[in-house]
Coordinates of C-alpha atoms in Angstrom, one line a residue:
M1 CA -51.4 102.0 -114.0
I2 CA -54.9 103.7 -112.2
W3 CA -55.8 106.4 -114.3
E4 CA -60.1 106.8 -114.8
T5 CA -61.4 110.4 -115.2
D6 CA -65.2 110.0 -115.2
K7 CA -65.5 108.4 -111.9
P8 CA -63.7 108.6 -108.1
I9 CA -60.6 105.5 -107.9
R10 CA -59.5 104.1 -105.3
L11 CA -55.9 102.7 -104.2
E12 CA -54.9 100.9 -101.9
V13 CA -51.3 101.5 -100.4
D14 CA -50.1 98.8 -97.4
G15 CA -53.9 97.5 -97.0
V16 CA -55.3 101.1 -96.7
G17 CA -58.1 102.6 -99.1
L18 CA -57.5 105.6 -100.6
E19 CA -60.3 107.7 -102.4
A20 CA -58.5 109.9 -105.4
R21 CA -59.5 111.3 -108.6
C22 CA -58.2 112.3 -112.3
Y23 CA -58.7 114.7 -114.8
G24 CA -57.1 115.2 -118.0
P25 CA -54.9 113.2 -120.0
P26 CA -52.4 109.9 -117.8
P27 CA -49.1 110.4 -117.4
S28 CA -48.1 108.4 -120.4
E29 CA -49.6 111.2 -122.1
S30 CA -48.5 114.1 -120.4
P31 CA -46.9 115.5 -117.7
T32 CA -48.9 114.9 -114.0
I33 CA -49.9 117.9 -111.5
V34 CA -50.0 115.7 -108.2
M35 CA -52.3 117.8 -105.6
L36 CA -51.8 117.4 -101.9
H37 CA -54.5 118.6 -99.8
E38 CA -54.1 120.8 -96.4
G39 CA -54.8 119.5 -92.6
L40 CA -58.9 119.6 -93.0
G41 CA -58.8 118.9 -96.5
C42 CA -59.8 116.0 -99.3
V43 CA -61.1 115.3 -102.9
A44 CA -64.1 117.1 -102.5
L45 CA -62.6 119.9 -100.5
M46 CA -60.9 121.0 -103.8
R47 CA -63.7 121.7 -105.5
D48 CA -63.8 122.3 -108.9
F49 CA -59.8 123.8 -108.8
P50 CA -57.9 120.4 -110.2
Q51 CA -60.4 120.6 -113.5
K52 CA -59.4 124.0 -113.9
V53 CA -55.6 123.4 -113.5
A54 CA -56.3 120.7 -115.7
D55 CA -58.1 122.0 -118.6
A56 CA -55.9 125.5 -118.1
T57 CA -52.6 123.8 -118.4
G58 CA -53.3 120.6 -120.8
H59 CA -51.4 118.6 -118.2
G60 CA -52.8 115.5 -116.1
V61 CA -54.2 116.6 -112.7
F62 CA -54.0 113.8 -109.8
V63 CA -55.4 114.8 -106.0
Y64 CA -56.3 111.9 -103.9
S65 CA -57.6 112.2 -100.0
R66 CA -54.9 110.7 -97.0
Q67 CA -55.7 108.3 -94.8
G68 CA -58.3 109.5 -92.6
Y69 CA -60.0 111.8 -94.4
G70 CA -62.5 111.9 -97.2
Q71 CA -64.1 108.9 -98.4
S72 CA -60.4 106.9 -97.3
D73 CA -60.1 104.4 -94.6
P74 CA -59.8 105.8 -91.2
V75 CA -57.2 106.4 -89.4
S76 CA -56.2 105.0 -86.1
L77 CA -55.5 108.5 -83.4
P78 CA -53.1 110.0 -81.7
R79 CA -51.5 110.7 -85.3
P80 CA -47.6 110.8 -84.8
L81 CA -46.3 113.9 -84.7
D82 CA -44.3 113.6 -87.8
Y83 CA -46.7 112.6 -89.5
M84 CA -46.1 114.7 -92.3
T85 CA -43.0 113.5 -92.9
R86 CA -44.2 109.7 -92.8
E87 CA -46.9 110.5 -95.6
A88 CA -44.1 112.0 -98.0
V89 CA -41.5 108.9 -97.4
D90 CA -43.6 106.0 -97.0
V91 CA -46.8 106.6 -98.7
L92 CA -46.7 109.3 -101.3
P93 CA -44.3 107.2 -103.5
K94 CA -46.2 104.0 -103.7
V95 CA -49.2 106.6 -104.7
L96 CA -47.1 108.1 -107.4
D97 CA -46.2 104.6 -108.5
Q98 CA -49.5 103.7 -108.8
I99 CA -50.7 105.7 -111.2
G100 CA -47.8 105.2 -113.4
F101 CA -46.1 109.1 -112.7
R102 CA -42.9 109.7 -115.3
A103 CA -42.7 113.1 -114.7
G104 CA -44.6 116.6 -113.0
V105 CA -45.3 118.6 -110.1
L106 CA -46.2 118.4 -106.8
L107 CA -48.6 120.7 -106.1
G108 CA -49.8 120.7 -102.3
H109 CA -51.9 123.5 -99.8
S110 CA -50.7 123.8 -96.1
D111 CA -49.8 120.4 -94.7
G112 CA -50.3 119.3 -98.2
A113 CA -47.6 121.6 -99.3
S114 CA -45.0 120.5 -96.2
I115 CA -45.5 116.6 -97.5
A116 CA -44.1 118.1 -100.8
A117 CA -41.1 120.1 -99.3
L118 CA -40.9 117.2 -97.5
Y119 CA -40.6 114.4 -100.3
L120 CA -38.0 116.3 -101.6
G121 CA -36.2 116.8 -98.9
N122 CA -36.1 113.1 -98.4
I123 CA -36.6 110.7 -101.3
Q124 CA -34.4 112.0 -104.5
D125 CA -37.2 111.7 -107.4
H126 CA -36.1 113.1 -110.4
R127 CA -39.6 112.7 -111.9
V128 CA -40.4 115.9 -110.2
R129 CA -39.9 118.4 -112.2
G130 CA -41.1 121.5 -109.5
L131 CA -43.4 122.2 -106.3
I132 CA -46.0 124.8 -106.1
L133 CA -46.8 125.3 -102.6
M134 CA -49.5 127.5 -101.0
A135 CA -49.5 128.9 -97.9
P136 CA -46.8 126.0 -96.5
H137 CA -45.3 125.0 -93.1
F138 CA -42.2 124.6 -92.3
F139 CA -41.9 125.4 -88.6
T140 CA -44.8 126.4 -85.9
E141 CA -45.7 129.8 -84.8
P142 CA -47.5 131.3 -81.9
S143 CA -50.2 132.7 -83.9
G144 CA -51.1 129.9 -86.5
L145 CA -51.1 127.6 -83.2
A146 CA -53.4 130.4 -81.9
S147 CA -55.7 129.6 -84.8
I148 CA -55.5 126.1 -84.7
A149 CA -56.7 126.5 -80.9
E150 CA -59.7 128.7 -82.0
A151 CA -60.7 125.7 -84.4
K152 CA -60.9 123.1 -81.8
V153 CA -63.4 125.7 -80.2
A154 CA -65.3 126.3 -83.3
Y155 CA -65.5 122.2 -84.1
E156 CA -66.7 121.6 -80.2
T157 CA -69.0 124.0 -79.8
G158 CA -69.9 125.9 -83.0
D159 CA -71.1 124.7 -86.6
L160 CA -67.6 123.6 -87.8
K161 CA -68.2 119.5 -86.9
P162 CA -71.7 119.6 -89.1
R163 CA -70.1 121.1 -92.1
L164 CA -66.8 118.9 -92.2
A165 CA -69.0 116.1 -91.7
K166 CA -70.6 116.7 -95.0
Y167 CA -66.9 115.1 -96.7
H168 CA -65.5 113.5 -94.2
A169 CA -66.6 109.8 -93.9
D170 CA -64.4 109.8 -90.1
V171 CA -65.1 113.5 -89.1
E172 CA -63.3 112.5 -85.9
G173 CA -60.6 110.9 -87.5
A174 CA -60.6 114.1 -89.9
F175 CA -60.4 117.0 -87.3
R176 CA -58.4 115.3 -84.4
G177 CA -55.9 113.5 -86.2
W178 CA -54.2 117.0 -87.4
N179 CA -55.9 119.1 -84.8
D180 CA -54.5 117.2 -81.4
A181 CA -50.8 117.0 -83.5
W182 CA -50.5 120.5 -84.0
L183 CA -51.9 121.6 -80.1
D184 CA -49.5 119.1 -78.4
P185 CA -47.1 120.6 -76.8
G186 CA -43.9 118.6 -78.2
F187 CA -45.1 120.3 -82.0
K188 CA -44.0 123.6 -80.3
E189 CA -40.5 122.6 -81.7
W190 CA -41.7 120.9 -84.7
N191 CA -39.7 121.9 -87.8
I192 CA -38.5 120.6 -91.3
E193 CA -36.7 123.7 -93.1
Y194 CA -33.9 121.3 -93.7
A195 CA -36.3 119.7 -96.8
I196 CA -35.5 123.3 -98.2
D197 CA -31.8 122.6 -98.5
Y198 CA -32.5 119.5 -100.8
V199 CA -34.7 121.4 -102.9
R200 CA -33.0 121.4 -106.7
V201 CA -36.4 122.3 -108.5
P202 CA -38.2 125.5 -109.5
V203 CA -40.4 126.7 -107.0
L204 CA -43.2 128.3 -106.7
A205 CA -45.1 129.4 -103.5
I206 CA -48.3 131.2 -103.0
Q207 CA -49.5 132.9 -100.0
G208 CA -52.1 135.1 -99.0
A209 CA -51.6 138.1 -96.7
D210 CA -53.5 137.4 -94.6
D211 CA -53.1 133.9 -93.8
K212 CA -54.2 133.4 -90.1
Y213 CA -52.4 129.9 -89.9
G214 CA -49.0 131.2 -90.5
T215 CA -47.0 134.3 -91.2
L216 CA -44.8 135.5 -94.3
A217 CA -41.7 134.3 -92.4
Q218 CA -42.9 130.6 -93.8
L219 CA -41.5 132.0 -97.7
D220 CA -38.9 133.7 -96.1
A221 CA -37.4 130.2 -95.2
L222 CA -37.6 129.3 -99.0
E223 CA -35.5 132.6 -100.1
K224 CA -32.4 130.1 -99.1
L225 CA -33.1 127.6 -102.2
Y226 CA -30.5 126.5 -104.1
A227 CA -33.3 127.0 -106.8
P228 CA -35.5 129.0 -108.8
F229 CA -38.2 130.6 -106.7
D230 CA -40.7 132.5 -107.6
R231 CA -42.7 134.3 -104.3
V232 CA -46.3 135.4 -104.9
V233 CA -48.2 137.0 -101.8
L234 CA -52.0 138.0 -102.5
N235 CA -54.1 140.3 -101.0
D236 CA -57.2 140.0 -99.4
C237 CA -56.5 136.5 -99.5
G238 CA -56.2 134.0 -96.0
H239 CA -55.2 130.6 -95.6
A240 CA -56.6 129.2 -99.5
P241 CA -55.5 130.7 -102.3
H242 CA -57.0 128.8 -104.7
L243 CA -60.6 129.2 -103.4
E244 CA -60.3 132.8 -102.2
Q245 CA -57.9 134.2 -105.1
G246 CA -58.7 131.6 -107.2
D247 CA -58.7 133.0 -110.9
K248 CA -54.8 134.8 -109.9
T249 CA -53.9 131.3 -108.3
L250 CA -54.8 130.0 -111.2
A251 CA -52.9 132.1 -113.5
E252 CA -49.8 131.9 -111.3
I253 CA -50.3 128.3 -111.8
V254 CA -50.9 128.2 -115.2
E255 CA -47.8 130.6 -116.4
Y256 CA -45.2 128.6 -114.1
M257 CA -46.0 125.6 -115.5
A258 CA -45.3 127.3 -119.5
R259 CA -41.5 127.9 -117.9
L260 CA -41.4 124.3 -117.0
D261 CA -42.4 123.5 -120.6
R262 CA -40.2 125.1 -121.9
I263 CA -37.2 124.6 -119.5
E264 CA -38.3 120.6 -120.4
A265 CA -38.4 121.4 -124.3
A266 CA -34.9 122.8 -124.0
E267 CA -33.4 120.3 -122.8
P268 CA -30.8 118.4 -125.5
E269 CA -31.6 114.6 -125.6
V270 CA -28.7 112.3 -124.0
A271 CA -27.9 109.8 -126.3

């Protein structure tokens, strides 16, 4: 088991080095909340949110930068259009095993939320007791693709590239790997709603009312869940609820985790 809270750690999955951070108690002592970042995110861009979640819930929190992001190893471009499914099926299971994951929740933001849903859509893992999805994507929308096209302009002609370069060792790989995939003509047909049908754990979905990368139709897709579903829409909030409405987002997560803890405590032990 790899779990150190006083410094960044590094995992290796199939020869690829991944930067990571751990907060709070290890999986042997408490449920673990595994955070999955957005399409331009990384460990550092989660800022102090992981520590706040660990402090507020008393649970361990683990976050890692996917290949091509942050200080993780670079990725070969172009990314395949099913890169989120590949992350969920080929990489995330090995990451969970390396940290000694025993029970807990996947908490994803944007692309990370899609990866969290895809994990349970493709892998039966009873260790995962719940999903927290912030600004999830289940299909493409014209308005979201238009905003991603605007991001390309901002990267090529504005200040987005130097701002991202502060956090990503390979800023070209980080941006192009995300942006080029989403703007590929073949990506318009991308749809992972099938994964929802396989989710059998409580889901908390949080989205900003002003999210320019996805409409509330993304949350509407979750209404068909065969599991308890809490839907939270935050006003005066865009694509990053944990940064733009941090207190409200944290309060929702704490309440959700407390309910899961009560459910776990009430379950009878099997002899």
